[in-house]
Short mmCIF file of C-alpha atoms and ligand atoms in Angstrom, two decimals:
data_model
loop_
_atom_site.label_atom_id
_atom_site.label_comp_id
_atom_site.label_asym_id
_atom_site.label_seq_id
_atom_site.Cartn_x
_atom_site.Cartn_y
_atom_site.Cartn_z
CA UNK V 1 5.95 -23.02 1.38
CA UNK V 2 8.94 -22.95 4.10
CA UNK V 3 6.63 -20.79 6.32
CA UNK V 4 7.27 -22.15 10.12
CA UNK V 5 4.65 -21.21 12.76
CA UNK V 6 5.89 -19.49 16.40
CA UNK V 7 8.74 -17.72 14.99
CA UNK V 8 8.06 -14.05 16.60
CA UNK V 9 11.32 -12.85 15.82
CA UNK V 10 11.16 -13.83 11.95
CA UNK V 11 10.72 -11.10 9.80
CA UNK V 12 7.48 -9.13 8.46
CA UNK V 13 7.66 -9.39 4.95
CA UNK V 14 6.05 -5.97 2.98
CA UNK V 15 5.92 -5.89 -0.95
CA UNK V 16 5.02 -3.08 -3.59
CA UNK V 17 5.39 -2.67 -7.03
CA UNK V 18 7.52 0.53 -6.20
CA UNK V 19 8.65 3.01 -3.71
CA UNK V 20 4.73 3.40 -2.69
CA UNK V 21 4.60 0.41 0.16
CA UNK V 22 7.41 2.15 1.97
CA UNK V 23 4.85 4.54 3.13
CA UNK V 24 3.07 1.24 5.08
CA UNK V 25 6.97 0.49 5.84
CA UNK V 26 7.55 3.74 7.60
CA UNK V 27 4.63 3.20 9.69
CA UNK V 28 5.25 -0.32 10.24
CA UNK V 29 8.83 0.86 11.79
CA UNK V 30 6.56 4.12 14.26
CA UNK V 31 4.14 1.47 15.68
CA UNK V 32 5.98 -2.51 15.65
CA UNK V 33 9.84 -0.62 16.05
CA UNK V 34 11.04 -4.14 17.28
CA UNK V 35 9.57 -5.88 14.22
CA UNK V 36 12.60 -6.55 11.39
CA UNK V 37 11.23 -5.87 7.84
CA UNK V 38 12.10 -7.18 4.20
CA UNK V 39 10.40 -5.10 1.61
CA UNK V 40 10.65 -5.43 -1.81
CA UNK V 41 10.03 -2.98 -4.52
CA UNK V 42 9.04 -4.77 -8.14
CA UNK V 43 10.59 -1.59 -10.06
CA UNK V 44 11.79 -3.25 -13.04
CA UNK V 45 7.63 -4.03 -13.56
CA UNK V 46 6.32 -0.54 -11.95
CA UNK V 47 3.38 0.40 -12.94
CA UNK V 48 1.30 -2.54 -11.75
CA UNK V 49 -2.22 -0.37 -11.86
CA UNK V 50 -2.69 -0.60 -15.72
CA UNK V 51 -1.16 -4.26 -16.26
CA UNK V 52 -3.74 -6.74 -16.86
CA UNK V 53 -5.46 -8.60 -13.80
CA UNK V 54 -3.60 -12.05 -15.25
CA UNK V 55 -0.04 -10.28 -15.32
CA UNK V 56 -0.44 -8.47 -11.50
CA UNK V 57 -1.40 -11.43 -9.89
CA UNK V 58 1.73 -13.58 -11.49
CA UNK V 59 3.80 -11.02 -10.38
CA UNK V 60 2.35 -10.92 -7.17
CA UNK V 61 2.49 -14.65 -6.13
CA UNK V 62 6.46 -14.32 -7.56
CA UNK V 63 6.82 -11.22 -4.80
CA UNK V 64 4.93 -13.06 -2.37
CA UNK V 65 7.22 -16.16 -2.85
CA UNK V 66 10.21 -14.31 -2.41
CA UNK V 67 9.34 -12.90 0.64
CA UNK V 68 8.42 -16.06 1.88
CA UNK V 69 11.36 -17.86 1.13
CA UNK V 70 13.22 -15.68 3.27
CA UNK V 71 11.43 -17.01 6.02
CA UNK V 72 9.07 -13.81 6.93
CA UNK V 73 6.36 -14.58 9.78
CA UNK V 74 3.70 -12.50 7.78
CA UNK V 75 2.84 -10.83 4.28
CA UNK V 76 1.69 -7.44 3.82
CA UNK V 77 0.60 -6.67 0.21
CA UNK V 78 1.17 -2.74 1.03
CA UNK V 79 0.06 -2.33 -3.12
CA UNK V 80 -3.61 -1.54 -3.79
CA UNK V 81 -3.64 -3.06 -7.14
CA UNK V 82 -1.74 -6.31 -5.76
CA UNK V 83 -4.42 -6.54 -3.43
CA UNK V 84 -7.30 -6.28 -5.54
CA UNK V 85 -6.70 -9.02 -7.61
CA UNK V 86 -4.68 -11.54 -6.02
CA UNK V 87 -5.72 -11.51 -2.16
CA UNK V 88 -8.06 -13.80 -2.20
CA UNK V 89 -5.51 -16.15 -4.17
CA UNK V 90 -2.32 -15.37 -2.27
CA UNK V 91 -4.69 -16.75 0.90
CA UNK V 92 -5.21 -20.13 -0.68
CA UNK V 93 -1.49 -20.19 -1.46
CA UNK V 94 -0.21 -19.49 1.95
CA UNK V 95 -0.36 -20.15 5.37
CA UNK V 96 1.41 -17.23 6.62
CA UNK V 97 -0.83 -14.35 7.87
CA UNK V 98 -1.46 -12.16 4.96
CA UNK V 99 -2.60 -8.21 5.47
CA UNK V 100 -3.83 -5.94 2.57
CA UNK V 101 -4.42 -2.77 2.40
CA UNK V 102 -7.70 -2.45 1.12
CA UNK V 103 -10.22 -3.73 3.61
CA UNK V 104 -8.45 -2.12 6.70
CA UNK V 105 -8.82 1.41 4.81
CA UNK V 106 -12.38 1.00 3.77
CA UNK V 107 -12.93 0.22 7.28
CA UNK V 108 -11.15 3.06 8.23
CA UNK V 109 -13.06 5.15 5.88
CA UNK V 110 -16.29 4.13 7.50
CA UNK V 111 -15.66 4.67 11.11
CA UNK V 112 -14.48 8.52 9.47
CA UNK V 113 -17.99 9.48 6.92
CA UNK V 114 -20.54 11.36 8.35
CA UNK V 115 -22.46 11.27 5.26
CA UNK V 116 -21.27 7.95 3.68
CA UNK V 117 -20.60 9.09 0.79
CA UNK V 118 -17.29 8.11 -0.42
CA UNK V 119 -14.76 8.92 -2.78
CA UNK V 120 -11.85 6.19 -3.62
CA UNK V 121 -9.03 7.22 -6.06
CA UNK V 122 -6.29 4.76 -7.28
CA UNK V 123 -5.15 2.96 -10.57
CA UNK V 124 -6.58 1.68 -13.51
CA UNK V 125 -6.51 -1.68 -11.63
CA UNK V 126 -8.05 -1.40 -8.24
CA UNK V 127 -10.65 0.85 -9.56
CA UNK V 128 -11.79 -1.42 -12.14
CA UNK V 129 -11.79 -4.48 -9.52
CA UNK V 130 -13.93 -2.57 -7.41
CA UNK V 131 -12.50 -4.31 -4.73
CA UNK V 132 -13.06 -0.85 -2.38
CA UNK V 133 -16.73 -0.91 -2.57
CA UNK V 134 -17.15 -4.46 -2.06
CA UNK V 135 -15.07 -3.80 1.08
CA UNK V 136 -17.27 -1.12 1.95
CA UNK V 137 -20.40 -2.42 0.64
CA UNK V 138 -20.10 -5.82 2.87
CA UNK V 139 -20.04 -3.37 6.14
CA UNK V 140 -22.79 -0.64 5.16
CA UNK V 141 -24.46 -1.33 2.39
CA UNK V 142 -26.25 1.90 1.72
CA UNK V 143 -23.16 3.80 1.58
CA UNK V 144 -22.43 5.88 -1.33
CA UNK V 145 -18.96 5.28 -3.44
CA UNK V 146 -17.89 7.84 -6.16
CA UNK V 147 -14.32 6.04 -7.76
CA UNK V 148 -11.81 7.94 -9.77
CA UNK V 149 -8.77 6.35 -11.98
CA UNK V 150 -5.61 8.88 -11.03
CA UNK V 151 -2.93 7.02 -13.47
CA UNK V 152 -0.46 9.98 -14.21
CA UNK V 153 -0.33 9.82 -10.08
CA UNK V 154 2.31 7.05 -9.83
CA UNK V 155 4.47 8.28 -12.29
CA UNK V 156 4.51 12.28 -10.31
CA UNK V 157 5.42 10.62 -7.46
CA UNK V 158 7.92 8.23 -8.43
CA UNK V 159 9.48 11.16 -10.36
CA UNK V 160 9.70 13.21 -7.30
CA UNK V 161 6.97 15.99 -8.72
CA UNK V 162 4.69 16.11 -5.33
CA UNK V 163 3.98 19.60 -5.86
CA UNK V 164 4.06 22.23 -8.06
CA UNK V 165 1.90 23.28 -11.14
CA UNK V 166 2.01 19.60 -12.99
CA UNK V 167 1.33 18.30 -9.76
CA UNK V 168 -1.85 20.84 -9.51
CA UNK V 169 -2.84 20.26 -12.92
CA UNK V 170 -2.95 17.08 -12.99
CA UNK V 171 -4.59 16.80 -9.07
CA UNK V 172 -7.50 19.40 -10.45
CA UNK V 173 -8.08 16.96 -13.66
CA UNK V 174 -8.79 14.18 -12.06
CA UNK V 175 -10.44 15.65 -8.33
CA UNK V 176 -12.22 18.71 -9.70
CA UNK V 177 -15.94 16.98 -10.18
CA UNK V 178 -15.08 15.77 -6.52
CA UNK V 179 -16.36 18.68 -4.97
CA UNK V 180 -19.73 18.62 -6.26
CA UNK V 181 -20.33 15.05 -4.64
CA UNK V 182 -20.80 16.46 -1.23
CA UNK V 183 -18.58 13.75 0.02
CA UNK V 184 -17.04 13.64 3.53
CA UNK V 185 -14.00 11.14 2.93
CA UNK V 186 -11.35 10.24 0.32
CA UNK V 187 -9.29 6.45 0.40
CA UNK V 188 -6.23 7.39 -0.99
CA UNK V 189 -6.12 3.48 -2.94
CA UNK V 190 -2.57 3.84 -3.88
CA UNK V 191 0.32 3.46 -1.62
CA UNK V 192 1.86 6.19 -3.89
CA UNK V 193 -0.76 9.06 -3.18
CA UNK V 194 0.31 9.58 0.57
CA UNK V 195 3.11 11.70 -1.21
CA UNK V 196 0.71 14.09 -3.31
CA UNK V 197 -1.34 14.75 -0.22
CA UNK V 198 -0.77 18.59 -0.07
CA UNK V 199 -2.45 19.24 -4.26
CA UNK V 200 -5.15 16.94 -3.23
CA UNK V 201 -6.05 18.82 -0.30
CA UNK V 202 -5.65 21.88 -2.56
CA UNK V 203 -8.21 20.66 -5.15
CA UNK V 204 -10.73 18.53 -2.54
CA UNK V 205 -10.24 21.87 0.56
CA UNK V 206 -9.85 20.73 4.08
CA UNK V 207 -13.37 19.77 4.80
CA UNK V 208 -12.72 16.09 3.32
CA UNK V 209 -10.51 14.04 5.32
CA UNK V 210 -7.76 12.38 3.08
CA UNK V 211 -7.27 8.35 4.16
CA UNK V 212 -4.18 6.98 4.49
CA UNK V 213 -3.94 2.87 4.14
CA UNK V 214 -0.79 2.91 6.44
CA UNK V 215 -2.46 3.57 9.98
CA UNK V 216 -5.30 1.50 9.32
CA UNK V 217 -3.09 -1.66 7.55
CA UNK V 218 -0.30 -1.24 10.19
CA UNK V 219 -2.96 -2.00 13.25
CA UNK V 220 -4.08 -4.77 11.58
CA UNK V 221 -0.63 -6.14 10.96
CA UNK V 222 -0.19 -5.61 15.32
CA UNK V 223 -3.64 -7.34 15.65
CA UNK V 224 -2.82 -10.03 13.47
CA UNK V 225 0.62 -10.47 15.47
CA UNK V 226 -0.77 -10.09 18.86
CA UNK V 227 -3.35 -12.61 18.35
CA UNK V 228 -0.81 -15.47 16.94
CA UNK V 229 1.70 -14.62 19.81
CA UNK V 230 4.03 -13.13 16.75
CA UNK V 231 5.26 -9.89 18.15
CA UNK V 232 9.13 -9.40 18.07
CA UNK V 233 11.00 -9.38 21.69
CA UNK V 234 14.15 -7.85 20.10
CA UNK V 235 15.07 -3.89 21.22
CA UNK V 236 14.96 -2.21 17.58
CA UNK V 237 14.15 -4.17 14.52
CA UNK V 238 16.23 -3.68 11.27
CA UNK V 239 14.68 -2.79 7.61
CA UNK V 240 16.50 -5.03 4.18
CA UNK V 241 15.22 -4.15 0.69
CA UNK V 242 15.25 -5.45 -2.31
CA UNK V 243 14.14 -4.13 -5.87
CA UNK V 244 14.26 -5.45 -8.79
CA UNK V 245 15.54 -2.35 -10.47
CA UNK V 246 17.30 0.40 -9.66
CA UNK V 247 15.85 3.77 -11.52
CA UNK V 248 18.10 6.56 -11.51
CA UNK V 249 16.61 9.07 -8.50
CA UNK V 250 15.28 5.90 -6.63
CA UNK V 251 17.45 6.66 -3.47
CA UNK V 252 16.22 10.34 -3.35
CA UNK V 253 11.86 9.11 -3.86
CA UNK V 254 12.13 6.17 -1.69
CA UNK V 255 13.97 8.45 1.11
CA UNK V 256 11.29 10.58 0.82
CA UNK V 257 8.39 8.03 1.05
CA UNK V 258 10.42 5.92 4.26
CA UNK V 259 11.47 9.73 5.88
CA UNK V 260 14.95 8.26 6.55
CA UNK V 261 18.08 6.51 5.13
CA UNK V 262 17.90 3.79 2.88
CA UNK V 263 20.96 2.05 3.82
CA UNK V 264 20.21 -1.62 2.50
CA UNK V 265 19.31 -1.89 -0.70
CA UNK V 266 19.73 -5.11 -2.53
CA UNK V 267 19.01 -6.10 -6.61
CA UNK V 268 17.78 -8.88 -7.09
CA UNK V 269 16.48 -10.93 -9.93
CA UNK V 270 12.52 -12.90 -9.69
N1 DGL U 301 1.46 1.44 -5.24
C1 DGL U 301 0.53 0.75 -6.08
C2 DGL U 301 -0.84 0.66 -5.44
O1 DGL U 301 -0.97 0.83 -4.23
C3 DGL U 301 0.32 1.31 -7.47
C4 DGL U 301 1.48 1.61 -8.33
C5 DGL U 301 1.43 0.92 -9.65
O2 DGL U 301 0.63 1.26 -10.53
O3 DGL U 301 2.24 0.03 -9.79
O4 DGL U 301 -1.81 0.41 -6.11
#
């Protein structure tokens, strides 16, 4: 792969199946703001999280490959389901520093529980992979995990619906047996479910703390940076994307996911 080594001002390349990985963008942009970022957004194959494991990770060593051939200095897989089943392979494929999302949230999640007992929500995908408790599992292995599929998620969010009483409805549905598991945490596994914080608090109260992968995945990616001598000089870095579809309210979601302008967007065909 045309990945060269010691090239600090290259790009950081971020990938998602949608609009969901711009929530890891828009953090990537608070904490590295001299870092330039290409992030692309597999639309024309959104969802991702009920695909079959075979089908995600082909499309993620396609995204990955893209990104790469643009010459990016590192990978972040900002998609849950992405991560769960091709991580491990992407590594073998590439040289170039890879981040997920996954392990630096579980982490995350652990430093946060009192109680260690856990709840993880996110698609069909990453549940089934159960990717999160091996990630958790490896650090304390007495901790307690309760997992919960949130499918009709993706599709509120990516259709702007990130409140209101679908929003609730469909938040109690899936949450409502929550509450009984005196947990203290919840990994939001999606990069979508960021957006529907507000009706998950509503269902789950304020007493259990909602985690975010972007904080968690975003130090990682500085880590990761600092330690290979990676970190951009420049004064501001810029942001290209590319999708591989263009859905009719795109612009308005993925403005509200990155909380500004989305002023390049490209098409492209994988
Ligand atoms: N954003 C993706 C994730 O983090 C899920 C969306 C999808 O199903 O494609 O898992």
């Amino acid at each position: 792969m045309n990945y060269i080594k010691n090239r600090s001002n290259a790009p950081i390349g971020v990938f998602d199946s949608g609009l969901g990985g711009l929530t890891v963008v828009r953090e990537i942009r608070r904490v590295l703001p001299r870092e330039d970022i290409i992030y692309f957004g597999d639309l024309a194959r959104l969802p991702y999280g009920i695909k079959s494991e075979r089908q995600v990770i082909e499309f993620s060593k396609q995204n990955a490959s893209f990104l790469l051939e643009k010459g990016v200095k590192a990978l972040v897989v900002a998609c849950n389901t992405s991560a769960s089943a091709s991580l491990s392979i992407l590594k073998r494929l590439y040289s170039a520093p890879i981040i997920d999302v996954i392990v630096p949230t579980a982490e995350e999640a652990l430093r946060r529980t009192q109680s260690g007992r856990i709840g993880v929500i996110g698609t069909q995908a990453t549940i089934s992979s159960g990717a999160y408790e091996k990630a958790i599992k490896r650090v304390r292995k007495n901790a307690v995990i309760f997992s919960n599929v949130c499918s009709l998620f993706v599709p509120l969010v990516e259709e702007g619906r990130l409140s209101g009483p679908i929003a609730r409805a469909v938040a109690n549905e899936y949450l409502k047996d929550f509450g009984k598991k005196r947990i203290d945490v919840i990994i939001l596994g999606c990069t979508h479910y960021p957006l529907l914080k507000g009706v998950i608090r509503g269902v789950v109260g304020k007493d259990v703390e909602l985690i975010d992968s972007a904080p968690s995945t975003v130090l990682r990616l500085r880590n990761e940076l600092r330690e290979r001598g990676l970190l951009a000089e420049r004064k501001r870095g810029g942001l290209k994307i590319f999708v591989s579809d263009r859905p009719r309210n795109f612009i308005k979601v993925g403005e509200r996911f990155l909380g500004q302008k989305m002023d390049s967007v490209k098409l492209v065909r994988l």
